[in-house]
Short mmCIF file of C-alpha atoms in Angstrom, two decimals:
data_model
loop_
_atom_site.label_atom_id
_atom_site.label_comp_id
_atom_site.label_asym_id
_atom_site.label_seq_id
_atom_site.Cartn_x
_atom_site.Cartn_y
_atom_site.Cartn_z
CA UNK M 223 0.00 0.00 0.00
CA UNK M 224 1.01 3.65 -0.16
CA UNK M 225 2.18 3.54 -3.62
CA UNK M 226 2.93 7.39 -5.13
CA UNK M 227 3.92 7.34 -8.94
CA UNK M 228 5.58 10.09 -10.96
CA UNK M 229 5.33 10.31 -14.95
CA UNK M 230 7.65 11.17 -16.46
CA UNK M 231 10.53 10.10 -14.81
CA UNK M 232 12.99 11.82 -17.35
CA UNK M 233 12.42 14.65 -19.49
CA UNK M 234 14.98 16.92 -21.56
CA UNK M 235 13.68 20.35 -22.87
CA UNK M 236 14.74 23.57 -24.71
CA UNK M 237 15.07 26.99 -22.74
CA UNK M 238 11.94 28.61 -23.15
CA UNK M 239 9.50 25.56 -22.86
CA UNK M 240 7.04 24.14 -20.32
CA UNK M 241 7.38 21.10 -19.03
CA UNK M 242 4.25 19.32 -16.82
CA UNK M 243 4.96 16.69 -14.57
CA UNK M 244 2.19 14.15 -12.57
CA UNK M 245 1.85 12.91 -9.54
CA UNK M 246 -0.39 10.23 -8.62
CA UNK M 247 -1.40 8.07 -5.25
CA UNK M 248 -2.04 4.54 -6.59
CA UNK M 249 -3.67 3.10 -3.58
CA UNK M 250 -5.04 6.24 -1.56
CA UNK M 251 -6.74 9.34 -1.59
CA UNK M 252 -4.83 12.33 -0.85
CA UNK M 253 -6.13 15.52 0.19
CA UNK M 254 -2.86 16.74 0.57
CA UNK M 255 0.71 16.47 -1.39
CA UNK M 256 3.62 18.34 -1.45
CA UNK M 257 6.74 18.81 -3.99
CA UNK M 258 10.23 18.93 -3.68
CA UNK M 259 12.85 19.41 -5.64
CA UNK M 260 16.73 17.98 -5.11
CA UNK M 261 20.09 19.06 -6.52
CA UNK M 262 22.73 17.06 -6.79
CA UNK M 263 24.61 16.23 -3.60
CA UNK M 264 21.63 18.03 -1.71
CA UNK M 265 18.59 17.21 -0.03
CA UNK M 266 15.22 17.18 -0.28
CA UNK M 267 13.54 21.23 -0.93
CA UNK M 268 9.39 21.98 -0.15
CA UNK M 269 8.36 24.15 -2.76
CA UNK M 270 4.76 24.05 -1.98
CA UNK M 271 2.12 22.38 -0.60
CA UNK M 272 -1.18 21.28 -2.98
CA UNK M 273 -4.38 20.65 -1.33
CA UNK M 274 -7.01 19.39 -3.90
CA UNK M 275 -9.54 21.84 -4.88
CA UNK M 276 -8.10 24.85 -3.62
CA UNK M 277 -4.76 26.96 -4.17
CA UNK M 278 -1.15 25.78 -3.66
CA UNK M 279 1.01 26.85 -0.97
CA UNK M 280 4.36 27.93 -2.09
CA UNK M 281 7.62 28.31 0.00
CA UNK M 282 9.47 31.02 0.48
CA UNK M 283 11.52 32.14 -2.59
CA UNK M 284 9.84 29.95 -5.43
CA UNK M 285 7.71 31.77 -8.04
CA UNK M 286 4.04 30.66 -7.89
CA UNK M 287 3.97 31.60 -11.98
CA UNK M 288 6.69 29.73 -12.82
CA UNK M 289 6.09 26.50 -11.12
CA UNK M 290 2.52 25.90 -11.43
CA UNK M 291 0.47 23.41 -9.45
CA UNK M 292 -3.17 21.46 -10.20
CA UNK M 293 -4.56 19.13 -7.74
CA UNK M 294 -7.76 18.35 -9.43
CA UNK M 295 -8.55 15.43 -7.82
CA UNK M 296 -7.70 13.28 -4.67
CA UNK M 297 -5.37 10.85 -6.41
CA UNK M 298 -3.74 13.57 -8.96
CA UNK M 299 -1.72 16.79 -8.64
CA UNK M 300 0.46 18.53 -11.64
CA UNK M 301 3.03 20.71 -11.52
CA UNK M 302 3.93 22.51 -14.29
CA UNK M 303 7.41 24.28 -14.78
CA UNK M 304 6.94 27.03 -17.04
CA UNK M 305 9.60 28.70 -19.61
CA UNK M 306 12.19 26.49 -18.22
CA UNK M 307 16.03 27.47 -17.86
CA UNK M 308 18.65 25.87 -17.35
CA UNK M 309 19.18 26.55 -14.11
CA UNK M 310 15.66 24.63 -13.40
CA UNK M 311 17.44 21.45 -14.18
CA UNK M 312 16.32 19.11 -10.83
CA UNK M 313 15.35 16.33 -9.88
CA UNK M 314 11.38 16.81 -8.82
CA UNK M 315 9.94 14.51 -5.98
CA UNK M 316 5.88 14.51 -5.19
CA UNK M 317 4.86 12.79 -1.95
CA UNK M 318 1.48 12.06 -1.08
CA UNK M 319 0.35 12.40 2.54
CA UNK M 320 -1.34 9.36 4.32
CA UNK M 321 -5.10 9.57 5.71
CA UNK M 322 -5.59 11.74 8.74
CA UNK M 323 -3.82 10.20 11.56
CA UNK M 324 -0.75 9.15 10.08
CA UNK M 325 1.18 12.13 8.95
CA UNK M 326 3.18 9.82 7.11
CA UNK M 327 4.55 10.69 3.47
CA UNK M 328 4.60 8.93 1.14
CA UNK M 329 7.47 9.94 -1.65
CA UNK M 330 7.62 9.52 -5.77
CA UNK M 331 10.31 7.69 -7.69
CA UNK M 332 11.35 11.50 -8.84
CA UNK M 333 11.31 13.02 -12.45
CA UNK M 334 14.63 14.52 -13.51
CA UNK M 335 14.51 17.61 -15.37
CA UNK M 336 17.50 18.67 -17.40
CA UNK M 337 16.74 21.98 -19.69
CA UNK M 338 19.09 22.71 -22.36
CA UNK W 1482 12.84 27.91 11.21
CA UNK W 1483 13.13 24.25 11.82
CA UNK W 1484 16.63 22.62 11.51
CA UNK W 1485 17.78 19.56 10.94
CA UNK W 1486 21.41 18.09 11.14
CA UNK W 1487 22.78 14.64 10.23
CA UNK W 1488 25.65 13.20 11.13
CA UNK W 1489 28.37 11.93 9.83
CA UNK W 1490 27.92 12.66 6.16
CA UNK W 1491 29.43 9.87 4.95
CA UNK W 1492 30.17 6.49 6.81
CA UNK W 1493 31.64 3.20 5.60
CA UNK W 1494 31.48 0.10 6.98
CA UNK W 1495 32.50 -3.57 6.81
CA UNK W 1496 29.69 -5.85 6.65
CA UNK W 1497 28.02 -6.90 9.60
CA UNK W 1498 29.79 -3.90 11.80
CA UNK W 1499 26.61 -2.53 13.19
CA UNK W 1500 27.06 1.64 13.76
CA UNK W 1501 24.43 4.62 14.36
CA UNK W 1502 23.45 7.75 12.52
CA UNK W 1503 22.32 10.55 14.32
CA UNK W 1504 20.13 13.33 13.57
CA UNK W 1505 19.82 16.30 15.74
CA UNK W 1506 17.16 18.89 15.05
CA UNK W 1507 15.18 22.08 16.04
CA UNK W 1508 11.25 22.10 15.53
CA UNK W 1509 8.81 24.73 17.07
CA UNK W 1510 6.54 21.52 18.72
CA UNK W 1511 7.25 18.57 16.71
CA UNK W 1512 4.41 16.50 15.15
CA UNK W 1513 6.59 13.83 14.12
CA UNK W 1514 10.14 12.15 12.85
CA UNK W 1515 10.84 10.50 9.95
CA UNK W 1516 13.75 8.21 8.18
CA UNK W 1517 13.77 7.34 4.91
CA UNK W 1518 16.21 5.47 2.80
CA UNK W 1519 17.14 6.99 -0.61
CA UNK W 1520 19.07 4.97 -3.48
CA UNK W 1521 20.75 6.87 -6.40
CA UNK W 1522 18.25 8.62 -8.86
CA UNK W 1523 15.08 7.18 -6.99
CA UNK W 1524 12.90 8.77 -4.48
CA UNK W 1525 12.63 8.79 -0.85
CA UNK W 1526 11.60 5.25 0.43
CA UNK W 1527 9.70 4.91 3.99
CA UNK W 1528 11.39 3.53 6.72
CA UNK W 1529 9.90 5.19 10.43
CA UNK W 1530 7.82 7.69 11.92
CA UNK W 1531 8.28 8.73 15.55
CA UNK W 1532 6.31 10.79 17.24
CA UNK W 1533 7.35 11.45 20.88
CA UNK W 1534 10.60 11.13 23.16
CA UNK W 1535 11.21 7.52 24.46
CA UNK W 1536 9.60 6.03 21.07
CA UNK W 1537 11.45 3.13 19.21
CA UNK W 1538 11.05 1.07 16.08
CA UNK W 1539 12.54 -1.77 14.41
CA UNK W 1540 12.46 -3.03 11.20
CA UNK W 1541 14.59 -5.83 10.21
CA UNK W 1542 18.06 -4.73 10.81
CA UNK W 1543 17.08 -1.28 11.43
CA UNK W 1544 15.88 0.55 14.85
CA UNK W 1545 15.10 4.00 15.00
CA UNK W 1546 15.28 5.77 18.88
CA UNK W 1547 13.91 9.63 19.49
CA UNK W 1548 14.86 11.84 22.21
CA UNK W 1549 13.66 15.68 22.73
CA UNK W 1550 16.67 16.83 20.80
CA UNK W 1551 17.75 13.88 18.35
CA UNK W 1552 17.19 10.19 16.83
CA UNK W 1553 19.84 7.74 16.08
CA UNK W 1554 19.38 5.03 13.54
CA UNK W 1555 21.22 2.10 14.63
CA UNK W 1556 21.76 -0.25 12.01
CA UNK W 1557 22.85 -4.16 13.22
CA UNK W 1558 24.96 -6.64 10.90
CA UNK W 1559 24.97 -4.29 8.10
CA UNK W 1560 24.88 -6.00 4.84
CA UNK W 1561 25.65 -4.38 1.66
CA UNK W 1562 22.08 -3.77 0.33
CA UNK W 1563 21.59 -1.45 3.29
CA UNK W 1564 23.91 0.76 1.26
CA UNK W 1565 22.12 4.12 0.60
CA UNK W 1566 21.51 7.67 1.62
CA UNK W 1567 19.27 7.72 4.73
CA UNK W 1568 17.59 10.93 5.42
CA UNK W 1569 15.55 12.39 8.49
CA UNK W 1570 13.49 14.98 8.58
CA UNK W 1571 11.01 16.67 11.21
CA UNK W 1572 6.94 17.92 10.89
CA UNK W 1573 6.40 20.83 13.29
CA UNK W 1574 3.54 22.62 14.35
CA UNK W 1575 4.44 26.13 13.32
CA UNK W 1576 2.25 27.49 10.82
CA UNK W 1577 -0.12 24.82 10.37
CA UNK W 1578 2.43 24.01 7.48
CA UNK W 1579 2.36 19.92 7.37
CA UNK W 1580 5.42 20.26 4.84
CA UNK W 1581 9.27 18.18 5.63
CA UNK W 1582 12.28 19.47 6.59
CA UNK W 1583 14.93 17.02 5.84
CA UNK W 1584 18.88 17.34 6.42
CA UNK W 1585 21.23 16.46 4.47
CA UNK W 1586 21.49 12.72 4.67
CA UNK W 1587 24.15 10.39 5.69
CA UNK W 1588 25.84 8.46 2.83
CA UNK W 1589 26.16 4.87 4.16
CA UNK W 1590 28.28 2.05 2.57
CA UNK W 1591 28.60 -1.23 3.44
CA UNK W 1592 31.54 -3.47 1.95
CA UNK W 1593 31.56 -7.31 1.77
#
């Protein structure tokens, strides 16, 4: 149980382009998930916090028009990196929080972003 | 701010020489601890949660211990498909943010 999937899990783009990445819980219904994002060598960033039906949460320092996030249902949120640079090359982690009462997070296999 | 700082960064050991990781951190009332294992290129995998000082857990050759200020994970008979980053990170209270903070990992290696 607690399966999260990513999709893709590799994508190269040209500077200027928008890239959209999924996240989906397999086995659960999430009211809440969050993204990350990870540079080499470094751990694990929030960027923001995505509650379905209403408006993401973003961390301190990350543009809320450049990194846009859906969570239109309870088993799907998108983020969408738009106009992508190079220095947005990352690797991008979703995690899916367990039902109330078990904090718990559950974590993507990741989708590594390299812009050219 | 909550803070979070692993120790060592990097650790190698001989198979079956058990050793413990720490992680100390700083959380404005903490909702609960977490380890994860990460492999190269893949995400975070699920390992423990604990919630209050005194709490343990075990899983196979793994045991996780919390106190007020850190958690250890002590890993027993290490064989070399333990070998990963393992990462802790903290939930606090402040904000109503439910959000990680993780630290920067400790790289563990196990030799035959």
């Amino acid at each position: 149980g607690a399966v999260v999937s990513q999709h893709p899990s590799w994508v190269i783009c040209k500077s200027g382009t928008s890239v959209k990445i999924e996240c989906r819980s397999l086995d659960f219904q999430a009211t809440t998930m969050f993204w990350y994002r990870q540079f080499p060598k470094q751990s694990l960033m929030l960027m923001a916090t995505s509650n379905e039906g209403s408006k993401a949460t973003y961390e301190q320092g990350v543009e809320k028009d450049k990194f846009l996030i859906n969570h239109a249902s309870l088993t799907l949120s998108t983020l969408t990196v738009t106009s992508a640079h190079p220095e947005d090359s990352s690797f991008y982690i979703c995690s899916a929080m367990a039902p109330r009462g078990a904090e718990t997070q559950y974590f993507g296999p990741g989708t590594r972003l390299l812009v050219l | 701010e909550d803070q979070v700082t692993q120790s060592p960064e990097a650790l190698r050991l001989q198979e079956g020489e058990s050793s413990s990781l720490n992680c100390s951190y700083t959380v404005s009332g903490l909702r609960g601890l977490f380890w994860y294992r990460q492999d190269p290129g893949k995400g975070p995998e699920f390992l423990f949660t604990l919630y209050s000082a005194g709490e343990e857990k075990e899983k196979e050759r793994l045991k996780a211990t919390l106190t007020k200020k850190e958690s250890f994970l002590h890993i027993t008979a290490p064989k070399p498909e333990d070998s990963a980053t393992y990462l802790c990170a903290v939930q606090g209270r402040g904000g109503g943010a439910d959000g990680l903070t993780f630290g920067k990992g400790t790289h563990l290696i196990i030799q035959p």
